[in-house]
Short mmCIF file of C-alpha atoms in Angstrom, two decimals:
data_model
loop_
_atom_site.label_atom_id
_atom_site.label_comp_id
_atom_site.label_asym_id
_atom_site.label_seq_id
_atom_site.Cartn_x
_atom_site.Cartn_y
_atom_site.Cartn_z
CA GLY A 549 189.61 -180.58 205.48
CA ASP A 550 188.80 -180.72 209.18
CA SER A 551 186.09 -178.06 208.98
CA SER A 552 182.69 -179.17 210.15
CA THR A 553 181.05 -176.65 207.81
CA VAL A 554 180.35 -177.87 204.29
CA LEU A 555 181.02 -175.03 201.84
CA GLN A 556 178.80 -174.95 198.76
CA ALA A 557 180.87 -174.00 195.71
CA GLU A 558 179.24 -171.47 193.39
CA GLU A 559 179.86 -171.63 189.68
CA GLU A 560 180.12 -168.42 187.70
CA ILE A 561 180.04 -168.38 183.91
CA ILE A 562 182.14 -165.76 182.15
CA GLU A 563 181.45 -165.28 178.46
CA MET A 564 184.65 -164.48 176.62
CA LYS A 565 182.90 -161.87 174.47
CA ASP A 566 182.64 -159.79 177.67
CA VAL A 567 186.34 -160.15 178.54
CA PHE A 568 188.80 -157.55 177.21
CA SER A 569 192.05 -158.41 178.99
CA VAL A 570 193.85 -161.17 180.87
CA LYS A 571 197.01 -160.70 182.94
CA LEU A 572 199.33 -162.88 185.00
CA LYS A 573 198.99 -161.98 188.67
CA ARG A 574 202.19 -161.69 190.70
CA ARG A 575 203.21 -160.61 194.18
CA ARG A 576 205.88 -157.92 194.00
CA PHE A 577 207.66 -155.94 196.67
CA ALA A 578 207.66 -152.14 196.74
CA GLY A 579 209.70 -150.80 193.86
CA GLN A 580 209.88 -154.17 192.11
CA LYS A 581 208.72 -153.80 188.47
CA THR A 582 209.47 -157.23 187.04
CA GLY A 583 209.39 -160.82 188.24
CA GLY A 584 207.70 -161.69 191.53
CA THR A 585 205.85 -164.74 192.80
CA LEU A 586 203.18 -165.98 190.37
CA LEU A 587 199.80 -166.19 192.13
CA GLY A 588 197.38 -166.86 189.26
CA ILE A 589 195.65 -164.88 186.51
CA THR A 590 193.30 -161.92 186.49
CA ILE A 591 190.49 -161.59 183.96
CA PHE A 592 189.15 -158.11 183.17
CA LYS A 593 185.51 -158.05 182.16
CA CYS A 594 183.14 -155.42 180.75
CA LEU A 595 179.92 -155.10 182.76
CA SER A 596 176.64 -153.52 181.65
CA LYS A 597 175.01 -151.38 184.31
CA GLU A 598 171.88 -149.26 184.45
CA GLU A 599 171.29 -146.28 182.15
CA ASN A 600 173.48 -147.65 179.33
CA LYS A 601 176.58 -147.40 181.51
CA LEU A 602 179.48 -149.81 181.09
CA THR A 603 182.14 -150.46 183.69
CA ASP A 604 185.06 -152.83 184.14
CA CYS A 605 185.68 -155.40 186.84
CA ALA A 606 188.50 -157.79 187.71
CA ILE A 607 188.09 -161.49 188.46
CA HIS A 608 191.07 -163.12 190.18
CA LEU A 609 191.79 -166.81 189.60
CA ASN A 610 194.37 -168.16 192.05
CA ASN A 611 196.69 -171.01 191.13
CA LEU A 612 200.28 -171.44 192.26
CA SER A 613 201.20 -173.74 189.37
CA GLU A 614 203.22 -171.78 186.83
CA ASP A 615 202.40 -174.35 184.12
CA HIS A 616 198.67 -174.03 184.71
CA CYS A 617 198.78 -170.25 184.83
CA HIS A 618 200.82 -169.89 181.63
CA SER A 619 198.62 -172.44 179.84
CA TRP A 620 195.39 -170.62 180.79
CA PHE A 621 196.95 -167.25 180.02
CA LYS A 622 198.06 -168.42 176.56
CA HIS A 623 194.70 -169.93 175.61
CA LEU A 624 192.66 -166.98 176.88
CA LYS A 625 194.89 -164.55 174.97
CA GLU A 626 194.36 -166.59 171.79
CA ILE A 627 190.59 -166.31 172.24
CA LEU A 628 190.79 -162.54 172.84
CA ASN A 629 193.00 -162.08 169.79
CA GLY A 630 190.31 -163.82 167.71
CA PHE A 631 187.83 -160.96 168.11
CA GLN A 632 188.30 -159.26 164.74
CA ASN A 633 186.71 -155.85 165.46
CA ARG A 634 188.79 -155.10 168.54
CA PRO A 635 191.47 -152.48 167.88
CA LYS A 636 195.13 -153.10 168.61
CA SER A 637 196.43 -149.68 167.54
CA LEU A 638 194.67 -146.30 167.72
CA LYS A 639 195.39 -142.75 166.56
CA VAL A 640 194.15 -140.46 169.36
CA PHE A 641 193.36 -136.72 169.23
CA VAL A 642 192.91 -134.82 172.50
CA ASN A 643 191.55 -131.26 172.46
CA PRO A 644 192.84 -129.63 175.66
CA SER A 645 190.56 -126.60 175.15
CA SER A 646 187.25 -128.50 175.18
CA HIS A 647 184.63 -127.37 177.70
CA LYS A 648 186.36 -126.76 181.07
CA ARG A 649 189.73 -127.88 179.67
CA GLU A 650 189.00 -131.34 181.05
CA ALA A 651 189.81 -133.45 177.96
CA THR A 652 193.48 -134.02 178.88
CA HIS A 653 192.51 -135.13 182.40
CA VAL A 654 189.74 -137.37 181.04
CA TYR A 655 192.12 -139.08 178.64
CA TYR A 656 195.09 -139.69 180.91
CA GLU A 657 193.08 -140.52 184.04
CA LYS A 658 190.16 -142.55 182.62
CA VAL A 659 190.81 -143.57 179.03
CA ALA A 660 194.55 -144.31 178.73
CA PRO A 661 194.64 -146.82 181.64
CA LEU A 662 191.89 -148.93 180.04
CA LEU A 663 193.56 -148.83 176.62
CA LYS A 664 196.86 -149.90 178.21
CA LEU A 665 195.11 -152.69 180.12
CA ALA A 666 193.66 -153.97 176.83
CA ASP A 667 197.16 -153.89 175.23
CA ILE A 668 196.10 -151.25 172.70
CA LYS A 669 198.95 -149.15 171.31
CA THR A 670 198.24 -145.43 170.95
CA ASP A 671 199.70 -142.51 169.00
CA VAL A 672 198.45 -139.36 170.77
CA THR A 673 198.22 -135.85 169.32
CA VAL A 674 197.23 -133.06 171.70
CA THR A 675 195.79 -130.44 169.36
CA GLU A 676 197.17 -126.91 169.58
CA TYR A 677 194.82 -124.95 167.32
CA GLU A 678 191.59 -125.26 165.35
CA GLY A 679 192.22 -127.39 162.28
CA HIS A 680 195.24 -129.15 163.82
CA ALA A 681 193.56 -132.59 163.77
CA LEU A 682 192.45 -132.05 160.16
CA SER A 683 195.98 -131.19 159.01
CA VAL A 684 197.43 -134.25 160.81
CA LEU A 685 194.80 -136.60 159.35
CA LYS A 686 195.48 -135.39 155.81
CA GLU A 687 199.07 -136.64 156.15
CA CYS A 688 198.30 -139.66 158.35
CA GLU A 689 198.94 -143.21 157.14
CA LEU A 690 195.64 -144.63 158.38
CA GLN A 691 196.49 -148.21 157.45
CA ALA A 692 198.82 -148.24 160.46
CA PHE A 693 195.81 -147.95 162.82
CA ASP A 694 192.64 -149.89 163.62
CA GLY A 695 190.73 -146.74 164.49
CA VAL A 696 190.83 -143.03 165.25
CA VAL A 697 189.70 -141.65 168.62
CA CYS A 698 188.71 -138.09 169.50
CA VAL A 699 188.63 -136.81 173.08
CA GLY A 700 186.73 -133.53 173.11
CA GLY A 701 183.41 -131.86 172.38
CA ASP A 702 181.13 -131.83 169.34
CA GLY A 703 183.36 -129.40 167.41
CA SER A 704 186.43 -131.59 167.91
CA VAL A 705 184.58 -134.75 166.90
CA SER A 706 183.18 -133.02 163.82
CA GLU A 707 186.66 -131.92 162.73
CA VAL A 708 188.11 -135.40 163.18
CA ALA A 709 185.18 -137.08 161.38
CA HIS A 710 185.53 -134.60 158.50
CA GLY A 711 189.29 -135.16 158.36
CA LEU A 712 188.91 -138.94 158.42
CA LEU A 713 186.44 -138.90 155.52
CA LEU A 714 188.36 -136.27 153.57
CA LYS A 715 191.51 -138.38 153.85
CA ALA A 716 189.56 -141.36 152.50
CA GLN A 717 188.53 -139.34 149.42
CA ILE A 718 192.10 -138.11 148.86
CA ASP A 719 193.45 -141.67 149.09
CA ALA A 720 190.78 -142.84 146.63
CA GLY A 721 191.81 -140.15 144.13
CA LYS A 722 188.48 -138.28 144.36
CA ASP A 723 188.07 -134.63 143.42
CA THR A 724 187.51 -133.16 146.88
CA ASN A 725 185.79 -130.05 145.47
CA TYR A 726 182.88 -132.04 144.08
CA ILE A 727 181.92 -135.36 145.67
CA THR A 728 178.61 -137.04 144.83
CA THR A 729 179.48 -140.61 145.82
CA PRO A 730 182.12 -140.52 148.57
CA VAL A 731 184.01 -143.64 149.65
CA ARG A 732 183.64 -144.95 153.19
CA ALA A 733 186.07 -144.13 155.99
CA PRO A 734 188.72 -146.89 156.16
CA VAL A 735 188.76 -147.16 159.97
CA PRO A 736 186.17 -146.60 162.73
CA LEU A 737 185.94 -143.41 164.78
CA GLY A 738 185.77 -143.47 168.58
CA VAL A 739 184.16 -140.61 170.50
CA ILE A 740 185.22 -139.83 174.10
CA PRO A 741 182.90 -137.09 175.44
CA ALA A 742 184.72 -134.16 177.04
CA GLY A 743 182.68 -131.19 175.83
CA THR A 744 179.54 -129.32 176.85
CA THR A 745 176.68 -130.98 174.95
CA ASN A 746 178.36 -134.05 173.39
CA VAL A 747 175.54 -134.75 170.94
CA LEU A 748 177.26 -137.58 169.06
CA ALA A 749 178.37 -139.33 172.27
CA HIS A 750 174.86 -139.09 173.77
CA THR A 751 173.39 -140.44 170.54
CA LEU A 752 175.81 -143.39 170.49
CA TYR A 753 175.88 -144.31 174.16
CA GLY A 754 172.81 -142.62 175.66
CA ILE A 755 175.08 -141.11 178.31
CA LYS A 756 178.09 -138.83 178.80
CA HIS A 757 180.52 -141.26 180.42
CA ALA A 758 184.16 -141.57 179.35
CA VAL A 759 184.60 -145.11 180.70
CA THR A 760 181.52 -146.33 178.81
CA ALA A 761 182.79 -144.76 175.59
CA THR A 762 186.26 -146.27 176.11
CA LEU A 763 184.90 -149.76 176.76
CA HIS A 764 182.83 -149.62 173.56
CA ILE A 765 186.10 -148.88 171.74
CA VAL A 766 188.04 -151.58 173.59
CA MET A 767 185.32 -154.19 172.97
CA GLY A 768 185.21 -153.31 169.28
CA HIS A 769 181.50 -152.52 169.19
CA ILE A 770 180.85 -151.15 165.71
CA GLN A 771 177.90 -148.97 164.66
CA PRO A 772 177.52 -147.89 161.00
CA VAL A 773 176.36 -144.25 160.80
CA ASP A 774 175.01 -142.05 157.99
CA VAL A 775 176.97 -138.93 157.09
CA CYS A 776 176.00 -135.79 155.14
CA THR A 777 178.00 -133.79 152.64
CA PHE A 778 177.54 -130.01 152.77
CA SER A 779 178.42 -128.35 149.47
CA THR A 780 178.06 -125.09 147.56
CA PRO A 781 177.68 -125.22 143.76
CA SER A 782 181.47 -124.89 143.47
CA LYS A 783 183.00 -126.80 146.40
CA LEU A 784 182.61 -129.31 149.21
CA LEU A 785 182.31 -127.50 152.53
CA ARG A 786 182.59 -130.50 154.84
CA PHE A 787 181.30 -133.85 155.98
CA GLY A 788 178.96 -133.78 158.97
CA PHE A 789 176.00 -135.29 160.77
CA SER A 790 173.65 -132.34 161.38
CA ALA A 791 173.16 -128.66 160.61
CA MET A 792 171.01 -125.68 161.58
CA PHE A 793 170.25 -122.53 159.61
CA GLY A 794 168.51 -119.57 161.22
CA PHE A 795 168.11 -119.36 164.99
CA GLY A 796 170.48 -122.23 165.83
CA ALA A 797 173.19 -120.83 163.56
CA ARG A 798 172.82 -117.22 164.65
CA THR A 799 173.02 -118.26 168.31
CA LEU A 800 176.31 -120.05 167.61
CA ALA A 801 177.62 -117.07 165.62
CA LEU A 802 176.97 -114.74 168.55
CA ALA A 803 178.53 -117.18 171.03
CA GLU A 804 181.68 -117.32 168.89
CA LYS A 805 181.96 -113.53 169.16
CA HIS A 806 182.18 -113.91 172.95
CA ARG A 807 184.70 -116.71 173.35
CA TRP A 808 186.32 -114.72 176.16
CA MET A 809 183.32 -115.75 178.29
CA PRO A 810 183.18 -119.12 180.08
CA SER A 811 181.55 -121.75 177.85
CA ASN A 812 178.17 -122.05 179.60
CA GLN A 813 177.86 -118.29 180.14
CA ARG A 814 178.47 -117.36 176.51
CA LYS A 815 176.02 -120.00 175.30
CA ASP A 816 173.31 -118.78 177.68
CA PHE A 817 174.02 -115.16 176.74
CA ALA A 818 173.93 -115.90 173.01
CA PHE A 819 170.70 -117.88 173.34
CA ILE A 820 168.88 -115.14 175.26
CA LYS A 821 170.22 -112.31 173.09
CA THR A 822 169.34 -114.07 169.82
CA LEU A 823 165.89 -114.88 171.18
CA ALA A 824 165.40 -111.24 172.14
CA ASP A 825 166.33 -110.16 168.58
CA LEU A 826 164.36 -113.02 167.01
CA LYS A 827 163.86 -112.56 163.29
CA PRO A 828 163.18 -114.99 160.45
CA GLU A 829 165.39 -115.82 157.48
CA GLU A 830 163.93 -115.44 154.00
CA CYS A 831 164.97 -118.37 151.84
CA GLU A 832 163.90 -121.11 149.47
CA LEU A 833 164.08 -124.75 150.55
CA SER A 834 164.22 -127.50 147.93
CA PHE A 835 164.18 -131.11 149.06
CA LEU A 836 163.98 -134.60 147.64
CA PRO A 837 161.71 -136.81 149.77
CA LEU A 838 162.99 -140.21 150.80
CA GLN A 839 161.88 -143.02 148.53
CA ILE A 840 160.09 -145.47 150.80
CA PRO A 841 159.88 -149.05 149.52
CA GLN A 842 156.48 -150.69 149.97
CA GLU A 843 155.87 -154.39 149.41
CA VAL A 844 152.98 -155.33 147.13
CA THR A 845 151.95 -159.00 146.85
CA HIS A 846 150.31 -160.14 143.62
CA GLU A 847 147.99 -163.12 143.14
CA ASN A 848 150.91 -165.37 142.22
CA ASP A 849 152.60 -164.41 145.52
CA ARG A 850 155.32 -162.48 143.71
CA ILE A 851 156.49 -159.52 145.82
CA THR A 852 157.12 -156.20 144.11
CA LEU A 853 158.76 -153.19 145.73
CA LEU A 854 157.04 -149.90 144.98
CA TYR A 855 158.89 -146.71 145.82
CA LEU A 856 156.68 -143.94 147.18
CA GLY A 857 157.81 -140.66 145.66
CA SER A 858 159.41 -140.02 142.29
CA LYS A 859 163.17 -140.38 142.08
CA ASP A 860 163.70 -136.80 140.87
CA GLN A 861 160.61 -135.06 142.22
CA TRP A 862 161.93 -132.05 144.10
CA HIS A 863 159.63 -130.13 146.43
CA LYS A 864 160.04 -126.41 147.08
CA ILE A 865 159.04 -124.18 149.98
CA GLN A 866 159.66 -120.45 149.96
CA GLY A 867 159.07 -118.10 152.87
CA HIS A 868 160.33 -116.74 156.16
CA PHE A 869 161.71 -119.35 158.58
CA LEU A 870 162.92 -118.97 162.16
CA ASN A 871 164.97 -122.16 162.04
CA VAL A 872 165.79 -124.95 159.62
CA SER A 873 167.36 -128.20 160.90
CA ILE A 874 168.78 -130.95 158.71
CA MET A 875 169.85 -134.00 160.72
CA ALA A 876 171.01 -137.49 159.71
CA ILE A 877 171.15 -138.70 163.32
CA PRO A 878 168.72 -138.27 166.27
CA CYS A 879 171.06 -135.78 168.05
CA LEU A 880 170.44 -136.66 171.68
CA CYS A 881 171.78 -134.48 174.47
CA SER A 882 170.96 -133.59 178.06
CA MET A 883 168.82 -130.67 176.87
CA ALA A 884 166.92 -132.87 174.41
CA PRO A 885 166.80 -136.40 175.88
CA ARG A 886 164.51 -137.63 173.07
CA GLY A 887 166.74 -136.01 170.48
CA LEU A 888 166.56 -132.95 168.28
CA ALA A 889 165.39 -135.26 165.48
CA PRO A 890 163.83 -138.27 167.27
CA ASN A 891 162.19 -139.64 164.13
CA THR A 892 165.44 -140.45 162.35
CA ARG A 893 168.02 -143.14 163.11
CA LEU A 894 171.79 -143.52 163.00
CA ASN A 895 171.84 -145.56 159.79
CA ASN A 896 168.52 -145.56 157.95
CA GLY A 897 169.79 -143.58 154.97
CA SER A 898 167.60 -140.53 155.56
CA MET A 899 167.69 -137.03 157.01
CA ALA A 900 165.11 -135.22 159.08
CA LEU A 901 164.24 -131.79 157.69
CA ILE A 902 162.59 -129.69 160.42
CA VAL A 903 161.23 -126.32 159.31
CA VAL A 904 160.04 -123.73 161.85
CA GLN A 905 158.05 -121.04 160.07
CA ASN A 906 157.75 -117.48 161.29
CA THR A 907 155.68 -117.17 164.46
CA SER A 908 155.57 -115.15 167.66
CA ARG A 909 158.41 -115.29 170.14
CA THR A 910 156.05 -116.82 172.73
CA GLU A 911 155.05 -119.70 170.44
CA PHE A 912 158.67 -120.27 169.39
CA VAL A 913 159.74 -120.54 173.05
CA LYS A 914 156.96 -123.10 173.65
CA HIS A 915 158.36 -125.14 170.77
CA LEU A 916 161.91 -124.96 172.20
CA LYS A 917 160.76 -125.97 175.68
CA ARG A 918 159.19 -129.13 174.29
CA TYR A 919 162.65 -130.52 173.45
CA ALA A 920 163.38 -130.97 177.15
CA SER A 921 160.07 -132.73 177.84
CA VAL A 922 158.37 -135.93 176.70
CA LYS A 923 155.85 -133.99 174.62
CA ASN A 924 156.01 -133.82 170.83
CA GLN A 925 158.06 -130.74 169.96
CA PHE A 926 156.71 -130.76 166.40
CA ASN A 927 153.02 -130.59 167.30
CA PHE A 928 152.66 -126.92 166.34
CA PRO A 929 151.00 -125.45 163.24
CA PHE A 930 154.18 -123.53 162.37
CA VAL A 931 156.49 -126.60 162.50
CA GLU A 932 156.81 -128.94 159.53
CA THR A 933 158.88 -132.13 159.35
CA TYR A 934 159.99 -134.13 156.32
CA THR A 935 162.04 -137.28 155.74
CA VAL A 936 164.43 -136.50 152.91
CA GLN A 937 167.47 -137.62 150.92
CA GLU A 938 168.69 -134.20 149.77
CA VAL A 939 168.08 -130.57 150.73
CA LYS A 940 169.07 -127.27 149.09
CA VAL A 941 168.93 -124.05 151.11
CA GLN A 942 169.00 -120.86 149.05
CA PRO A 943 168.94 -117.66 151.16
CA SER A 944 167.34 -114.58 149.63
CA LEU A 945 170.07 -111.97 149.28
CA LYS A 946 169.15 -108.68 150.92
CA SER A 947 169.42 -105.45 148.98
CA GLY A 948 170.53 -103.38 151.96
CA LEU A 949 172.52 -104.19 155.06
CA ASP A 950 171.45 -103.30 158.59
CA THR A 951 173.62 -100.63 160.18
CA LYS A 952 173.00 -101.66 163.78
CA GLU A 953 176.08 -101.89 165.96
CA ASN A 954 175.69 -105.64 166.39
CA THR A 955 175.39 -106.50 162.70
CA TYR A 956 176.46 -110.09 163.36
CA LEU A 957 172.99 -110.73 164.77
CA ASN A 958 171.44 -110.11 161.39
CA ALA A 959 171.05 -112.92 158.92
CA ALA A 960 173.65 -111.51 156.57
CA SER A 961 177.06 -110.52 157.82
CA ALA A 962 179.10 -107.63 156.46
CA GLU A 963 180.48 -109.97 153.78
CA GLY A 964 176.99 -111.06 152.77
CA ASN A 965 177.49 -114.51 154.32
CA TYR A 966 174.89 -116.45 156.26
CA PRO A 967 175.88 -118.41 159.37
CA TRP A 968 175.49 -122.20 159.52
CA ASN A 969 175.81 -124.41 162.58
CA ILE A 970 177.29 -127.70 161.33
CA ASP A 971 177.83 -130.15 164.20
CA GLY A 972 178.50 -127.26 166.58
CA ASP A 973 181.00 -125.59 164.22
CA LEU A 974 180.31 -122.17 162.71
CA MET A 975 180.50 -121.83 158.93
CA GLU A 976 179.47 -118.83 156.84
CA GLU A 977 178.31 -119.04 153.24
CA ALA A 978 176.65 -116.57 150.91
CA SER A 979 175.43 -119.04 148.28
CA GLU A 980 173.14 -122.06 148.18
CA VAL A 981 174.11 -125.00 150.39
CA HIS A 982 173.34 -128.49 149.14
CA ILE A 983 173.07 -131.30 151.71
CA ARG A 984 173.12 -134.98 150.72
CA VAL A 985 172.91 -138.00 153.01
CA HIS A 986 175.24 -140.95 152.38
CA PRO A 987 174.14 -144.20 154.09
CA GLN A 988 176.56 -145.81 156.54
CA LEU A 989 179.53 -143.80 155.31
CA ILE A 990 181.46 -144.22 158.56
CA ASN A 991 181.70 -146.76 161.36
CA LEU A 992 181.70 -145.45 164.91
CA PHE A 993 182.75 -147.36 167.98
CA GLY A 994 179.41 -147.48 169.75
CA VAL A 995 176.31 -149.53 170.31
CA ASP A 996 176.90 -153.27 170.14
CA THR A 997 175.26 -154.48 166.92
CA ASP A 998 175.44 -158.13 168.04
CA ASP A 999 177.25 -159.06 164.83
CA LEU A 1000 180.71 -159.32 166.32
CA GLU A 1001 182.61 -162.27 164.93
CA SER A 1002 183.35 -163.73 168.30
CA SER A 1003 184.20 -167.04 169.79
CA GLN A 1004 181.43 -168.38 171.99
CA ALA A 1005 183.99 -169.93 174.32
CA THR A 1006 183.28 -169.58 178.01
CA CYS A 1007 185.30 -170.40 181.07
CA SER A 1008 183.98 -171.62 184.40
CA CYS A 1009 185.60 -170.79 187.69
CA ILE A 1010 184.84 -172.02 191.18
#
């Protein structure tokens, strides 16, 4: 107009794959819930920030023409509805007892507003006891939802993942006592971290951040993940991602005996006490190494795949072990930023078998400290690592039981059972445990795999 200053217009490009919501913007008076003067539209965008963090931002486009606003709103909504992986309805489980009882606050203050903004319908169950989510999932009609979300710690996530996969087997008519080839979960699982260690969330997102986790769900980022089955010779124990036998399991068993303590205190107490009473487990480990394909080119340029390792060639190790870890995922957490099993991946169809043989307490502590550093935690003569497809752990049954007052610290409990730490949940078994890995058995809302079927439409705004 009459201004003597020439304003240079800046153009900003917004890719629609980064947009998760669009709303009509209106001016309303206090207390007015509907109607109001139309001012334009607001576009809500997902932004990537440092350290794997995602956040949301709003971009306001002003236009007083109702026709223009409704036309833009309609077309942008059509584009957003074209993103196939984005959920429109979610089954949500909230564990109010996780960590410092913060899960309910995390969900209603940070997660629910974003889901509402993205027009995602939710059916929320606040769990009341251990196993509540599992019992609900067994009866749940999963076809009514585009995903299942768990707000809680590692134990809660493990229960929901197990329930989701168990429901898939039931619906497929599988014998749930003996499953060699399980069917995949029908819907993805979303993980909102609200626990202490949050291993699965750290592994997926690289960070404990509820908004980041929520935006991965909202944006429909899908990550296929390997899952293990843990079985005895007679029954399926559960589905899971990782397990520890020995020190890691006995520490958890002791912590569970002191649930009256605050979470961090009982974990520190259990760790120190178990370390003070450090003793190895006598058992036999049988494992089937991963078959690694290797390309061989012949003179006629024909490529042949050779598999290193026989299909049925089991290896056996017998002895005294301080700890045995079997992990299908890297298991990142704040205490192990490189991961408890940094040499495996989320979906490479293998498990890491990490065997810590009997050694002095001093050397074992050195090994544990390495997890928190950048040094190789496996570079010790008493630590062995293998890449495997299957593992069998057969404890050696003891002829006599220890009569110490704290018998739960011993490898065998009064019932003759041995503790297992499966995804942060305590399980006790007396017999052999057989662990198999099943490639990409479940989809998790997580890292963007860049294969979203998305429109490449963009909009420009001045």
